[in-house]
Short mmCIF file of C-alpha atoms in Angstrom, two decimals:
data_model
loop_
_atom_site.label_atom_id
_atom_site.label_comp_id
_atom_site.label_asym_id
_atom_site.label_seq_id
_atom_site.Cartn_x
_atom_site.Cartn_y
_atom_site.Cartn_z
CA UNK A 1018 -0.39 7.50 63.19
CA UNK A 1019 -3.05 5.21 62.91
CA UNK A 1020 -2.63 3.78 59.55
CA UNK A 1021 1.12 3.22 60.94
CA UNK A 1022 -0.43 0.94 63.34
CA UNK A 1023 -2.71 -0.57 61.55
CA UNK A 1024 0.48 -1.04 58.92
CA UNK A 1025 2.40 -2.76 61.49
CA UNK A 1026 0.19 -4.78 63.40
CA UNK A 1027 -0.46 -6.57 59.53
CA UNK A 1028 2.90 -6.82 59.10
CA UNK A 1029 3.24 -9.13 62.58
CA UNK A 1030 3.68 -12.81 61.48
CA UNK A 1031 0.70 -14.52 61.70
CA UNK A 1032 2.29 -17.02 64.49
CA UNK A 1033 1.84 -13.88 66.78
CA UNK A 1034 -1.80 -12.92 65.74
CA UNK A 1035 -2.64 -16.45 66.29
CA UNK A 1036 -1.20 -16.44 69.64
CA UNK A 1037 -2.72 -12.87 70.45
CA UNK A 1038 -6.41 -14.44 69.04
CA UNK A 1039 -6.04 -17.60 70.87
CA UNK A 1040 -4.98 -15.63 74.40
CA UNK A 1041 -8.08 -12.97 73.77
CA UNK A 1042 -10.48 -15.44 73.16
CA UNK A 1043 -9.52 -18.31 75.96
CA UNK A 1044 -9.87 -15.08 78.38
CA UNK A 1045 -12.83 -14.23 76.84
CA UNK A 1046 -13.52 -18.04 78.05
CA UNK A 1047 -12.75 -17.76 81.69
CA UNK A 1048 -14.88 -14.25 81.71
CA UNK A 1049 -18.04 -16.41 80.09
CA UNK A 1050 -17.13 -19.67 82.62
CA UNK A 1051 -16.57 -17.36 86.09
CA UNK A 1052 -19.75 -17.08 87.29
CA UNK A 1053 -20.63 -20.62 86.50
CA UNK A 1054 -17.79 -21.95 88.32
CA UNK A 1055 -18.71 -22.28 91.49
CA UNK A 1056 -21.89 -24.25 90.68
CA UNK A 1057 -20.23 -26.26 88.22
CA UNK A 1058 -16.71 -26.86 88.67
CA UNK A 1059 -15.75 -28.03 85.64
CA UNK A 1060 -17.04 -24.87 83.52
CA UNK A 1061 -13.81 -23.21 84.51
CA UNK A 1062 -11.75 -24.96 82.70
CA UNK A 1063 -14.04 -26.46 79.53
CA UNK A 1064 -15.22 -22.88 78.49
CA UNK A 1065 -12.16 -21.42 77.82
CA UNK A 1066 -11.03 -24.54 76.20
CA UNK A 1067 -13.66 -24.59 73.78
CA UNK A 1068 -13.25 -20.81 73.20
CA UNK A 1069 -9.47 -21.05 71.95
CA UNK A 1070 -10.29 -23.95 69.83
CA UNK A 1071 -13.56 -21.82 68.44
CA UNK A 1072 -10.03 -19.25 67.59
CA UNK A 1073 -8.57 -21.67 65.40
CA UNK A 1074 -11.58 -21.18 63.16
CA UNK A 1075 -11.98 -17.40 63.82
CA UNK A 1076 -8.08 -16.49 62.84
CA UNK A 1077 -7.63 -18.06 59.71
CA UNK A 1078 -11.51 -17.71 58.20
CA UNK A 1079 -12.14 -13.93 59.68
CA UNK A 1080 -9.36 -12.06 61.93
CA UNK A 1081 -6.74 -12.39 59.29
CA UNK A 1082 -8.75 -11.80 55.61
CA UNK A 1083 -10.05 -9.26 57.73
CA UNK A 1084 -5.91 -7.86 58.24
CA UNK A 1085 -5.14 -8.16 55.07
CA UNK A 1086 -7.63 -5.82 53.89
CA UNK A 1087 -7.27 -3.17 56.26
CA UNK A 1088 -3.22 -3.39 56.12
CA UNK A 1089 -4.50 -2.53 52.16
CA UNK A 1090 -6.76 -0.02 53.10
CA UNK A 1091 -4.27 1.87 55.71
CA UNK A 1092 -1.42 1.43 53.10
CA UNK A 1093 -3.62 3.23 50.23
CA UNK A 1094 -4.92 5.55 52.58
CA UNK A 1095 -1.20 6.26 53.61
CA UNK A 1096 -0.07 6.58 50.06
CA UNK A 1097 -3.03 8.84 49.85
CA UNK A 1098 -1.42 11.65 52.21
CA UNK A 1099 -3.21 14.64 53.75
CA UNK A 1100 -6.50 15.02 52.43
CA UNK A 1101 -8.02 17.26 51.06
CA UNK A 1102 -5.54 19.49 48.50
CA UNK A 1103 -5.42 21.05 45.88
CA UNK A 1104 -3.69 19.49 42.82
CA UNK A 1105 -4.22 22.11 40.42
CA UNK A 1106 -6.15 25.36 39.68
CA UNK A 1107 -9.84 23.66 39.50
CA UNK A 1108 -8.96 20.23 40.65
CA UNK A 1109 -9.02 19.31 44.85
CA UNK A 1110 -8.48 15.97 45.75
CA UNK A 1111 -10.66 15.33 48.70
CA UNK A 1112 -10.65 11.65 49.61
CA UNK A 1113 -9.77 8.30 48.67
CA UNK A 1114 -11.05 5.29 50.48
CA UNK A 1115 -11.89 1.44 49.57
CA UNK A 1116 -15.17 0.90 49.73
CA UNK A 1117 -17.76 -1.93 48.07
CA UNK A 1118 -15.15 -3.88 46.19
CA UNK A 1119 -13.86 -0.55 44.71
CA UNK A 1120 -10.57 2.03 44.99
CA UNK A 1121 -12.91 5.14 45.39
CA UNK A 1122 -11.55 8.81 44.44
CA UNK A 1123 -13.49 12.13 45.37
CA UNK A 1124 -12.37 15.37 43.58
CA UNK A 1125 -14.15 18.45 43.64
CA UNK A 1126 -13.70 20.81 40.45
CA UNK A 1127 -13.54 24.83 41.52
CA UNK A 1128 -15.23 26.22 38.34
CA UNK A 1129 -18.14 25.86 36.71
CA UNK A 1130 -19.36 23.73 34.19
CA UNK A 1131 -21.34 24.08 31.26
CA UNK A 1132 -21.96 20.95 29.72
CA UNK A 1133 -21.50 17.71 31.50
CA UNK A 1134 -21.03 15.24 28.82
CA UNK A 1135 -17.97 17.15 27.59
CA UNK A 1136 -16.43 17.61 31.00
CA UNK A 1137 -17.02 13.67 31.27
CA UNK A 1138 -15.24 12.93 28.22
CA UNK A 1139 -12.63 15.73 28.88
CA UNK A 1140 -12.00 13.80 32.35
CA UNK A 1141 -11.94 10.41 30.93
CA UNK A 1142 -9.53 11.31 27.92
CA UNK A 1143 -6.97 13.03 31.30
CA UNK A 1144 -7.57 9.91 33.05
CA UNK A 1145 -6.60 7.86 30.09
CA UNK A 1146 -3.91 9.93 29.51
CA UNK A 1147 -2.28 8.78 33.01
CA UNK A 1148 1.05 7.05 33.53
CA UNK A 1149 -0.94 4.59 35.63
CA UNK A 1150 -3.94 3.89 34.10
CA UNK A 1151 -3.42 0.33 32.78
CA UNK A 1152 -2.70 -0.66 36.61
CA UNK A 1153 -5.41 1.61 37.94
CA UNK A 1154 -7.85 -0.28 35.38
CA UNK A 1155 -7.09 -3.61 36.66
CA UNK A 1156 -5.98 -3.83 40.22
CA UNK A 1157 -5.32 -7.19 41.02
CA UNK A 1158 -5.99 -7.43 44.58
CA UNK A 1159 -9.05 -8.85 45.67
CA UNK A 1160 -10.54 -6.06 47.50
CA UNK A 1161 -10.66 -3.77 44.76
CA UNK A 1162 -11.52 -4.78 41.57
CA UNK A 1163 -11.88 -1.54 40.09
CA UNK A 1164 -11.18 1.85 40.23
CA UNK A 1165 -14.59 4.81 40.33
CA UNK A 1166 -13.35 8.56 39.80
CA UNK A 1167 -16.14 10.96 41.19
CA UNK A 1168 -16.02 14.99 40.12
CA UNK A 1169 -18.27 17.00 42.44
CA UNK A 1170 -19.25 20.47 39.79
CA UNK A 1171 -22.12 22.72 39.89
CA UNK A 1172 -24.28 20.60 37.98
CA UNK A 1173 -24.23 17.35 40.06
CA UNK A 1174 -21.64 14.27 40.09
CA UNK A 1175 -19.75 13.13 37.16
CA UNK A 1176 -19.17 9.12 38.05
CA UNK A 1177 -16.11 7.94 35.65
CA UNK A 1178 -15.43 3.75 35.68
CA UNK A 1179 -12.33 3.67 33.33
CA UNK A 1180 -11.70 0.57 31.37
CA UNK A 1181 -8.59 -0.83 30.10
CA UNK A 1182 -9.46 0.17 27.00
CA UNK A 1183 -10.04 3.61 27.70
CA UNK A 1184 -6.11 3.64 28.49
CA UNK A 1185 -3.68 5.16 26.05
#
């Protein structure tokens, strides 16, 4: 429900976030100017002036970059679906998120591991192995750069940063 939201107030035209910015922020203007305006009269009505012009900056240079990434976010998230699960007989997925420039995946493996170099390179080769891995190892949006696979096991966190060339 809440990534549907966040889906659809992205997909408004930006006209209308403009207009909902400008409104929010020239009330946020006659708020700040009310007590002021009986001591000085004109207060009332230059505050919340200067507040919706202040919006013409604030829209275009915060609210709507701002948007665009969470409309990503709430769209991956969505594509995502009901975390955690299990995807095979050692393998739950257990989140997915954007975070620091990066598509982030969490998995958890069910069985123990004896030697964590070879589960590393065992996990890299699957991940190479993927339909998607040449778009997975260079996402060209601009709030993810890159894509970080992390295994929770028994003997600590694997970390996996596939390249391009790691791709088959």
């Amino acid at each position: 429900m809440y990534y549907d939201l966040i889906l659809w107030v992205t997909g408004l035209p930006s006209f209308v976030i403009y207009g909902v910015i400008c409104g929010a922020m020239g009330a946020i203007g006659a708020v700040v100017a009310w007590p002021f305006s009986n001591r000085f009269e004109k207060a009332s009505r230059i505050v919340p002036i200067i507040f919706v012009v202040i919006s013409i900056t604030i829209t275009p240079n915060i609210v709507m970059p701002k948007l665009d990434q969470m409309g990503f976010e709430a769209g991956f998230m969505k594509a995502a679906g009901e975390l955690p699960r299990k995807l095979d007989d050692v393998t739950v997925y257990q989140s997915a998120g954007v975070y620091d420039d990066a598509v982030n995946y969490s998995f958890k493996l069910t069985i123990d591991i004896e030697d964590k170099a070879f589960t590393r390179a065992a996990l890299l080769e699957n991940i190479g192995s993927m339909a998607g891995c040449k778009q997975v190892t260079s996402i060209p949006l601009r709030y993810a750069s890159k894509a970080i696979y992390r295994y929770e096991t028994n003997l600590g966190e694997i970390v996996i940063v596939p390249k391009s060339s790691d791709c088959r």
